[in-house]
PDB file of N, CA and C in Angstrom:
ATOM      1  N   MET A  29       0.846  -1.173   0.000  1.00 93.00           N
ATOM      2  CA  MET A  29       0.000   0.000   0.000  1.00 93.00           C
ATOM      3  C   MET A  29       0.895   1.241   0.000  1.00 93.00           C
ATOM      4  N   PRO A  30       0.595   2.214  -0.841  1.00 93.00           N
ATOM      5  CA  PRO A  30       1.391   3.438  -0.880  1.00 93.00           C
ATOM      6  C   PRO A  30       1.346   4.186   0.455  1.00 93.00           C
ATOM      7  N   ARG A  31       2.434   4.904   0.721  1.00 94.00           N
ATOM      8  CA  ARG A  31       2.513   5.708   1.942  1.00 94.00           C
ATOM      9  C   ARG A  31       2.813   7.153   1.561  1.00 94.00           C
ATOM     10  N   SER A  32       2.347   8.063   2.358  1.00 96.00           N
ATOM     11  CA  SER A  32       2.583   9.487   2.149  1.00 96.00           C
ATOM     12  C   SER A  32       4.065   9.808   2.316  1.00 96.00           C
ATOM     13  N   LYS A  33       4.573  10.705   1.500  1.00 94.00           N
ATOM     14  CA  LYS A  33       5.959  11.143   1.644  1.00 94.00           C
ATOM     15  C   LYS A  33       6.200  11.739   3.026  1.00 94.00           C
ATOM     16  N   ALA A  34       5.196  12.344   3.596  1.00 95.00           N
ATOM     17  CA  ALA A  34       5.322  12.962   4.917  1.00 95.00           C
ATOM     18  C   ALA A  34       5.608  11.924   6.009  1.00 95.00           C
ATOM     19  N   ALA A  35       5.357  10.648   5.726  1.00 95.00           N
ATOM     20  CA  ALA A  35       5.592   9.596   6.713  1.00 95.00           C
ATOM     21  C   ALA A  35       7.073   9.249   6.856  1.00 95.00           C
ATOM     22  N   PHE A  36       7.924   9.801   5.994  1.00 93.00           N
ATOM     23  CA  PHE A  36       9.349   9.484   6.001  1.00 93.00           C
ATOM     24  C   PHE A  36      10.159  10.688   6.450  1.00 93.00           C
ATOM     25  N   ASP A  37      11.128  10.424   7.315  1.00 93.00           N
ATOM     26  CA  ASP A  37      11.999  11.490   7.814  1.00 93.00           C
ATOM     27  C   ASP A  37      13.089  11.867   6.823  1.00 93.00           C
ATOM     28  N   ASP A  38      13.504  10.924   6.002  1.00 92.00           N
ATOM     29  CA  ASP A  38      14.662  11.144   5.135  1.00 92.00           C
ATOM     30  C   ASP A  38      14.356  10.689   3.714  1.00 92.00           C
ATOM     31  N   LEU A  39      14.135  11.618   2.807  1.00 89.00           N
ATOM     32  CA  LEU A  39      13.949  11.312   1.383  1.00 89.00           C
ATOM     33  C   LEU A  39      15.216  11.733   0.659  1.00 89.00           C
ATOM     34  N   ARG A  40      15.815  10.792  -0.073  1.00 84.00           N
ATOM     35  CA  ARG A  40      17.083  11.050  -0.762  1.00 84.00           C
ATOM     36  C   ARG A  40      16.913  10.836  -2.257  1.00 84.00           C
ATOM     37  N   PRO A  41      17.781  11.443  -3.056  1.00 83.00           N
ATOM     38  CA  PRO A  41      17.738  11.181  -4.494  1.00 83.00           C
ATOM     39  C   PRO A  41      18.079   9.715  -4.774  1.00 83.00           C
ATOM     40  N   PHE A  42      17.489   9.164  -5.786  1.00 78.00           N
ATOM     41  CA  PHE A  42      17.745   7.789  -6.195  1.00 78.00           C
ATOM     42  C   PHE A  42      18.911   7.803  -7.162  1.00 78.00           C
ATOM     43  N   GLU A  43      20.099   7.525  -6.641  1.00 76.00           N
ATOM     44  CA  GLU A  43      21.308   7.585  -7.446  1.00 76.00           C
ATOM     45  C   GLU A  43      22.136   6.332  -7.251  1.00 76.00           C
ATOM     46  N   PHE A  44      22.734   5.868  -8.330  1.00 78.00           N
ATOM     47  CA  PHE A  44      23.674   4.754  -8.252  1.00 78.00           C
ATOM     48  C   PHE A  44      25.070   5.282  -8.524  1.00 78.00           C
ATOM     49  N   ARG A  45      26.027   4.677  -7.886  1.00 89.00           N
ATOM     50  CA  ARG A  45      27.415   5.051  -8.116  1.00 89.00           C
ATOM     51  C   ARG A  45      27.930   4.350  -9.358  1.00 89.00           C
ATOM     52  N   GLU A  46      28.964   4.911  -9.934  1.00 94.00           N
ATOM     53  CA  GLU A  46      29.631   4.307 -11.077  1.00 94.00           C
ATOM     54  C   GLU A  46      30.542   3.181 -10.580  1.00 94.00           C
ATOM     55  N   PRO A  47      30.768   2.150 -11.391  1.00 96.00           N
ATOM     56  CA  PRO A  47      31.615   1.032 -10.963  1.00 96.00           C
ATOM     57  C   PRO A  47      32.971   1.429 -10.381  1.00 96.00           C
ATOM     58  N   PRO A  48      33.703   2.409 -10.958  1.00 96.00           N
ATOM     59  CA  PRO A  48      34.993   2.768 -10.348  1.00 96.00           C
ATOM     60  C   PRO A  48      34.869   3.375  -8.940  1.00 96.00           C
ATOM     61  N   GLU A  49      33.676   3.832  -8.589  1.00 95.00           N
ATOM     62  CA  GLU A  49      33.450   4.351  -7.242  1.00 95.00           C
ATOM     63  C   GLU A  49      33.222   3.233  -6.231  1.00 95.00           C
ATOM     64  N   VAL A  50      32.937   2.034  -6.726  1.00 95.00           N
ATOM     65  CA  VAL A  50      32.598   0.901  -5.863  1.00 95.00           C
ATOM     66  C   VAL A  50      33.721  -0.135  -5.812  1.00 95.00           C
ATOM     67  N   LEU A  51      34.384  -0.356  -6.951  1.00 96.00           N
ATOM     68  CA  LEU A  51      35.347  -1.441  -7.074  1.00 96.00           C
ATOM     69  C   LEU A  51      36.770  -0.924  -7.251  1.00 96.00           C
ATOM     70  N   GLU A  52      37.722  -1.699  -6.756  1.00 96.00           N
ATOM     71  CA  GLU A  52      39.141  -1.390  -6.959  1.00 96.00           C
ATOM     72  C   GLU A  52      39.546  -1.889  -8.349  1.00 96.00           C
ATOM     73  N   ALA A  53      40.306  -1.101  -9.072  1.00 95.00           N
ATOM     74  CA  ALA A  53      40.665  -1.420 -10.453  1.00 95.00           C
ATOM     75  C   ALA A  53      41.488  -2.694 -10.593  1.00 95.00           C
ATOM     76  N   ASP A  54      42.237  -3.067  -9.571  1.00 96.00           N
ATOM     77  CA  ASP A  54      43.124  -4.235  -9.668  1.00 96.00           C
ATOM     78  C   ASP A  54      42.556  -5.484  -8.983  1.00 96.00           C
ATOM     79  N   GLN A  55      41.264  -5.486  -8.678  1.00 97.00           N
ATOM     80  CA  GLN A  55      40.636  -6.614  -7.990  1.00 97.00           C
ATOM     81  C   GLN A  55      39.521  -7.224  -8.829  1.00 97.00           C
ATOM     82  N   MET A  56      39.227  -8.490  -8.571  1.00 97.00           N
ATOM     83  CA  MET A  56      38.095  -9.187  -9.187  1.00 97.00           C
ATOM     84  C   MET A  56      37.158  -9.610  -8.058  1.00 97.00           C
ATOM     85  N   TYR A  57      35.847  -9.547  -8.306  1.00 97.00           N
ATOM     86  CA  TYR A  57      34.843  -9.779  -7.276  1.00 97.00           C
ATOM     87  C   TYR A  57      33.764 -10.735  -7.765  1.00 97.00           C
ATOM     88  N   THR A  58      33.163 -11.476  -6.839  1.00 96.00           N
ATOM     89  CA  THR A  58      31.964 -12.237  -7.180  1.00 96.00           C
ATOM     90  C   THR A  58      30.781 -11.271  -7.180  1.00 96.00           C
ATOM     91  N   VAL A  59      29.698 -11.669  -7.781  1.00 96.00           N
ATOM     92  CA  VAL A  59      28.506 -10.828  -7.794  1.00 96.00           C
ATOM     93  C   VAL A  59      28.002 -10.611  -6.358  1.00 96.00           C
ATOM     94  N   TYR A  60      28.227 -11.571  -5.486  1.00 95.00           N
ATOM     95  CA  TYR A  60      27.815 -11.439  -4.086  1.00 95.00           C
ATOM     96  C   TYR A  60      28.627 -10.342  -3.387  1.00 95.00           C
ATOM     97  N   GLU A  61      29.901 -10.296  -3.671  1.00 96.00           N
ATOM     98  CA  GLU A  61      30.756  -9.254  -3.081  1.00 96.00           C
ATOM     99  C   GLU A  61      30.380  -7.877  -3.626  1.00 96.00           C
ATOM    100  N   ILE A  62      30.109  -7.805  -4.910  1.00 96.00           N
ATOM    101  CA  ILE A  62      29.693  -6.538  -5.515  1.00 96.00           C
ATOM    102  C   ILE A  62      28.382  -6.069  -4.904  1.00 96.00           C
ATOM    103  N   ALA A  63      27.444  -6.980  -4.718  1.00 95.00           N
ATOM    104  CA  ALA A  63      26.152  -6.628  -4.117  1.00 95.00           C
ATOM    105  C   ALA A  63      26.336  -6.030  -2.731  1.00 95.00           C
ATOM    106  N   ARG A  64      27.224  -6.606  -1.952  1.00 95.00           N
ATOM    107  CA  ARG A  64      27.490  -6.076  -0.611  1.00 95.00           C
ATOM    108  C   ARG A  64      28.153  -4.705  -0.684  1.00 95.00           C
ATOM    109  N   LEU A  65      29.156  -4.566  -1.540  1.00 95.00           N
ATOM    110  CA  LEU A  65      29.866  -3.293  -1.654  1.00 95.00           C
ATOM    111  C   LEU A  65      28.942  -2.154  -2.085  1.00 95.00           C
ATOM    112  N   LEU A  66      27.995  -2.452  -2.956  1.00 93.00           N
ATOM    113  CA  LEU A  66      27.043  -1.429  -3.393  1.00 93.00           C
ATOM    114  C   LEU A  66      26.234  -0.869  -2.224  1.00 93.00           C
ATOM    115  N   GLN A  67      26.026  -1.687  -1.219  1.00 91.00           N
ATOM    116  CA  GLN A  67      25.235  -1.275  -0.061  1.00 91.00           C
ATOM    117  C   GLN A  67      26.102  -0.871   1.126  1.00 91.00           C
ATOM    118  N   GLY A  68      27.420  -0.832   0.935  1.00 90.00           N
ATOM    119  CA  GLY A  68      28.309  -0.435   2.022  1.00 90.00           C
ATOM    120  C   GLY A  68      28.539  -1.516   3.053  1.00 90.00           C
ATOM    121  N   VAL A  69      28.289  -2.770   2.679  1.00 93.00           N
ATOM    122  CA  VAL A  69      28.473  -3.905   3.578  1.00 93.00           C
ATOM    123  C   VAL A  69      29.826  -4.555   3.281  1.00 93.00           C
ATOM    124  N   ASP A  70      30.528  -4.973   4.309  1.00 94.00           N
ATOM    125  CA  ASP A  70      31.808  -5.654   4.127  1.00 94.00           C
ATOM    126  C   ASP A  70      31.600  -6.879   3.237  1.00 94.00           C
ATOM    127  N   PRO A  71      32.442  -7.074   2.213  1.00 93.00           N
ATOM    128  CA  PRO A  71      32.268  -8.204   1.291  1.00 93.00           C
ATOM    129  C   PRO A  71      32.334  -9.570   1.965  1.00 93.00           C
ATOM    130  N   ASP A  72      32.982  -9.678   3.118  1.00 91.00           N
ATOM    131  CA  ASP A  72      33.105 -10.954   3.813  1.00 91.00           C
ATOM    132  C   ASP A  72      32.028 -11.186   4.869  1.00 91.00           C
ATOM    133  N   GLU A  73      31.148 -10.214   5.047  1.00 91.00           N
ATOM    134  CA  GLU A  73      30.121 -10.348   6.082  1.00 91.00           C
ATOM    135  C   GLU A  73      29.164 -11.492   5.741  1.00 91.00           C
ATOM    136  N   ASP A  74      28.846 -12.284   6.751  1.00 90.00           N
ATOM    137  CA  ASP A  74      27.917 -13.399   6.588  1.00 90.00           C
ATOM    138  C   ASP A  74      26.491 -12.852   6.644  1.00 90.00           C
ATOM    139  N   LEU A  75      25.723 -13.084   5.593  1.00 93.00           N
ATOM    140  CA  LEU A  75      24.350 -12.594   5.521  1.00 93.00           C
ATOM    141  C   LEU A  75      23.375 -13.753   5.390  1.00 93.00           C
ATOM    142  N   ASP A  76      22.156 -13.556   5.882  1.00 95.00           N
ATOM    143  CA  ASP A  76      21.133 -14.582   5.696  1.00 95.00           C
ATOM    144  C   ASP A  76      20.690 -14.581   4.233  1.00 95.00           C
ATOM    145  N   ALA A  77      20.097 -15.674   3.804  1.00 95.00           N
ATOM    146  CA  ALA A  77      19.748 -15.858   2.390  1.00 95.00           C
ATOM    147  C   ALA A  77      18.777 -14.790   1.879  1.00 95.00           C
ATOM    148  N   GLU A  78      17.848 -14.369   2.705  1.00 96.00           N
ATOM    149  CA  GLU A  78      16.862 -13.368   2.284  1.00 96.00           C
ATOM    150  C   GLU A  78      17.534 -12.018   2.022  1.00 96.00           C
ATOM    151  N   THR A  79      18.416 -11.605   2.906  1.00 95.00           N
ATOM    152  CA  THR A  79      19.140 -10.351   2.716  1.00 95.00           C
ATOM    153  C   THR A  79      20.031 -10.429   1.484  1.00 95.00           C
ATOM    154  N   GLU A  80      20.710 -11.564   1.320  1.00 94.00           N
ATOM    155  CA  GLU A  80      21.574 -11.771   0.150  1.00 94.00           C
ATOM    156  C   GLU A  80      20.767 -11.626  -1.143  1.00 94.00           C
ATOM    157  N   ALA A  81      19.576 -12.199  -1.165  1.00 96.00           N
ATOM    158  CA  ALA A  81      18.726 -12.124  -2.360  1.00 96.00           C
ATOM    159  C   ALA A  81      18.315 -10.685  -2.662  1.00 96.00           C
ATOM    160  N   ILE A  82      18.013  -9.919  -1.627  1.00 95.00           N
ATOM    161  CA  ILE A  82      17.626  -8.517  -1.823  1.00 95.00           C
ATOM    162  C   ILE A  82      18.800  -7.721  -2.388  1.00 95.00           C
ATOM    163  N   LEU A  83      19.994  -7.946  -1.841  1.00 95.00           N
ATOM    164  CA  LEU A  83      21.170  -7.240  -2.347  1.00 95.00           C
ATOM    165  C   LEU A  83      21.440  -7.602  -3.804  1.00 95.00           C
ATOM    166  N   LEU A  84      21.271  -8.875  -4.150  1.00 95.00           N
ATOM    167  CA  LEU A  84      21.462  -9.300  -5.541  1.00 95.00           C
ATOM    168  C   LEU A  84      20.439  -8.662  -6.471  1.00 95.00           C
ATOM    169  N   ASP A  85      19.206  -8.481  -5.973  1.00 95.00           N
ATOM    170  CA  ASP A  85      18.167  -7.825  -6.777  1.00 95.00           C
ATOM    171  C   ASP A  85      18.579  -6.418  -7.192  1.00 95.00           C
ATOM    172  N   TRP A  86      19.403  -5.760  -6.396  1.00 92.00           N
ATOM    173  CA  TRP A  86      19.915  -4.430  -6.728  1.00 92.00           C
ATOM    174  C   TRP A  86      21.161  -4.519  -7.593  1.00 92.00           C
ATOM    175  N   ALA A  87      22.023  -5.472  -7.300  1.00 95.00           N
ATOM    176  CA  ALA A  87      23.329  -5.536  -7.949  1.00 95.00           C
ATOM    177  C   ALA A  87      23.263  -5.990  -9.409  1.00 95.00           C
ATOM    178  N   VAL A  88      22.475  -6.992  -9.699  1.00 96.00           N
ATOM    179  CA  VAL A  88      22.460  -7.550 -11.052  1.00 96.00           C
ATOM    180  C   VAL A  88      22.018  -6.514 -12.089  1.00 96.00           C
ATOM    181  N   PRO A  89      20.925  -5.796 -11.881  1.00 95.00           N
ATOM    182  CA  PRO A  89      20.573  -4.774 -12.882  1.00 95.00           C
ATOM    183  C   PRO A  89      21.628  -3.666 -12.994  1.00 95.00           C
ATOM    184  N   TRP A  90      22.243  -3.306 -11.871  1.00 96.00           N
ATOM    185  CA  TRP A  90      23.308  -2.290 -11.890  1.00 96.00           C
ATOM    186  C   TRP A  90      24.468  -2.770 -12.738  1.00 96.00           C
ATOM    187  N   MET A  91      24.846  -4.031 -12.581  1.00 96.00           N
ATOM    188  CA  MET A  91      25.939  -4.589 -13.372  1.00 96.00           C
ATOM    189  C   MET A  91      25.569  -4.644 -14.853  1.00 96.00           C
ATOM    190  N   LEU A  92      24.361  -5.028 -15.166  1.00 96.00           N
ATOM    191  CA  LEU A  92      23.929  -5.072 -16.565  1.00 96.00           C
ATOM    192  C   LEU A  92      23.910  -3.681 -17.177  1.00 96.00           C
ATOM    193  N   ASP A  93      23.500  -2.697 -16.396  1.00 95.00           N
ATOM    194  CA  ASP A  93      23.454  -1.328 -16.892  1.00 95.00           C
ATOM    195  C   ASP A  93      24.859  -0.786 -17.174  1.00 95.00           C
ATOM    196  N   HIS A  94      25.856  -1.320 -16.470  1.00 96.00           N
ATOM    197  CA  HIS A  94      27.244  -0.881 -16.633  1.00 96.00           C
ATOM    198  C   HIS A  94      28.117  -1.979 -17.254  1.00 96.00           C
ATOM    199  N   ALA A  95      27.524  -2.886 -17.981  1.00 96.00           N
ATOM    200  CA  ALA A  95      28.232  -4.060 -18.507  1.00 96.00           C
ATOM    201  C   ALA A  95      29.481  -3.695 -19.306  1.00 96.00           C
ATOM    202  N   GLU A  96      29.456  -2.590 -20.016  1.00 96.00           N
ATOM    203  CA  GLU A  96      30.606  -2.212 -20.836  1.00 96.00           C
ATOM    204  C   GLU A  96      31.829  -1.858 -19.991  1.00 96.00           C
ATOM    205  N   GLN A  97      31.646  -1.663 -18.694  1.00 96.00           N
ATOM    206  CA  GLN A  97      32.756  -1.317 -17.811  1.00 96.00           C
ATOM    207  C   GLN A  97      33.361  -2.534 -17.095  1.00 96.00           C
ATOM    208  N   PHE A  98      32.772  -3.726 -17.315  1.00 97.00           N
ATOM    209  CA  PHE A  98      33.206  -4.924 -16.601  1.00 97.00           C
ATOM    210  C   PHE A  98      33.944  -5.916 -17.490  1.00 97.00           C
ATOM    211  N   CYS A  99      34.828  -6.679 -16.867  1.00 97.00           N
ATOM    212  CA  CYS A  99      35.405  -7.871 -17.483  1.00 97.00           C
ATOM    213  C   CYS A  99      34.998  -9.055 -16.611  1.00 97.00           C
ATOM    214  N   PHE A 100      35.176 -10.263 -17.127  1.00 96.00           N
ATOM    215  CA  PHE A 100      34.697 -11.471 -16.456  1.00 96.00           C
ATOM    216  C   PHE A 100      35.795 -12.521 -16.458  1.00 96.00           C
ATOM    217  N   ALA A 101      35.889 -13.277 -15.377  1.00 97.00           N
ATOM    218  CA  ALA A 101      36.815 -14.410 -15.300  1.00 97.00           C
ATOM    219  C   ALA A 101      36.041 -15.632 -14.812  1.00 97.00           C
ATOM    220  N   GLU A 102      36.336 -16.771 -15.422  1.00 95.00           N
ATOM    221  CA  GLU A 102      35.678 -18.019 -15.052  1.00 95.00           C
ATOM    222  C   GLU A 102      36.005 -18.393 -13.603  1.00 95.00           C
ATOM    223  N   PRO A 103      35.078 -19.076 -12.933  1.00 94.00           N
ATOM    224  CA  PRO A 103      35.354 -19.530 -11.571  1.00 94.00           C
ATOM    225  C   PRO A 103      36.380 -20.662 -11.576  1.00 94.00           C
ATOM    226  N   ASP A 104      36.959 -20.921 -10.414  1.00 91.00           N
ATOM    227  CA  ASP A 104      37.913 -22.021 -10.273  1.00 91.00           C
ATOM    228  C   ASP A 104      37.234 -23.376 -10.423  1.00 91.00           C
ATOM    229  N   ARG A 105      35.986 -23.446  -9.961  1.00 93.00           N
ATOM    230  CA  ARG A 105      35.217 -24.703 -10.036  1.00 93.00           C
ATOM    231  C   ARG A 105      33.822 -24.402 -10.557  1.00 93.00           C
ATOM    232  N   ASP A 106      33.159 -25.433 -11.090  1.00 93.00           N
ATOM    233  CA  ASP A 106      31.818 -25.257 -11.657  1.00 93.00           C
ATOM    234  C   ASP A 106      30.767 -24.861 -10.622  1.00 93.00           C
ATOM    235  N   ASP A 107      30.999 -25.172  -9.360  1.00 94.00           N
ATOM    236  CA  ASP A 107      30.013 -24.871  -8.329  1.00 94.00           C
ATOM    237  C   ASP A 107      30.299 -23.543  -7.612  1.00 94.00           C
ATOM    238  N   GLU A 108      31.172 -22.716  -8.183  1.00 93.00           N
ATOM    239  CA  GLU A 108      31.500 -21.413  -7.621  1.00 93.00           C
ATOM    240  C   GLU A 108      31.088 -20.313  -8.594  1.00 93.00           C
ATOM    241  N   PRO A 109      30.862 -19.105  -8.071  1.00 93.00           N
ATOM    242  CA  PRO A 109      30.517 -17.994  -8.962  1.00 93.00           C
ATOM    243  C   PRO A 109      31.733 -17.487  -9.724  1.00 93.00           C
ATOM    244  N   GLY A 110      31.490 -16.841 -10.841  1.00 95.00           N
ATOM    245  CA  GLY A 110      32.558 -16.207 -11.602  1.00 95.00           C
ATOM    246  C   GLY A 110      33.000 -14.928 -10.924  1.00 95.00           C
ATOM    247  N   PHE A 111      33.953 -14.266 -11.541  1.00 97.00           N
ATOM    248  CA  PHE A 111      34.503 -13.040 -10.989  1.00 97.00           C
ATOM    249  C   PHE A 111      34.360 -11.900 -11.994  1.00 97.00           C
ATOM    250  N   TYR A 112      34.110 -10.709 -11.467  1.00 97.00           N
ATOM    251  CA  TYR A 112      33.936  -9.518 -12.285  1.00 97.00           C
ATOM    252  C   TYR A 112      34.865  -8.431 -11.787  1.00 97.00           C
ATOM    253  N   GLY A 113      35.355  -7.642 -12.711  1.00 97.00           N
ATOM    254  CA  GLY A 113      36.212  -6.518 -12.352  1.00 97.00           C
ATOM    255  C   GLY A 113      36.074  -5.428 -13.383  1.00 97.00           C
ATOM    256  N   LEU A 114      36.750  -4.318 -13.133  1.00 97.00           N
ATOM    257  CA  LEU A 114      36.709  -3.202 -14.069  1.00 97.00           C
ATOM    258  C   LEU A 114      37.593  -3.496 -15.270  1.00 97.00           C
ATOM    259  N   ARG A 115      37.092  -3.197 -16.448  1.00 96.00           N
ATOM    260  CA  ARG A 115      37.888  -3.362 -17.666  1.00 96.00           C
ATOM    261  C   ARG A 115      39.013  -2.348 -17.686  1.00 96.00           C
ATOM    262  N   ASP A 116      40.151  -2.758 -18.227  1.00 90.00           N
ATOM    263  CA  ASP A 116      41.282  -1.850 -18.352  1.00 90.00           C
ATOM    264  C   ASP A 116      41.175  -0.964 -19.579  1.00 90.00           C
ATOM    265  N   ASP A 117      40.375  -1.377 -20.541  1.00 72.00           N
ATOM    266  CA  ASP A 117      40.314  -0.666 -21.833  1.00 72.00           C
ATOM    267  C   ASP A 117      39.115   0.263 -21.950  1.00 72.00           C
ATOM    268  N   ARG A 118      38.667   0.815 -20.839  1.00 48.00           N
ATOM    269  CA  ARG A 118      37.510   1.708 -20.889  1.00 48.00           C
ATOM    270  C   ARG A 118      37.846   2.944 -21.567  1.00 48.00           C
TER     271      ARG A 118
END
């Protein structure tokens, strides 16, 4: 159900940061780590599955929107996630 804007103490602009503002140029990250970093959460923090899913819901579209800025590396094993980092040739 919609709520009145007056019901909120803090209304902020809806802005996403650019990948270089979130990721280190010389590092590769899993999508789970990127999702945490986007929200200011330590990449190694243990999260429950529901919270992890919510963070991924934000991260995946952000990554797709900035796909031209990313490179990809295959995971070490088939049951692990791949790695993403900033492209050097931007």
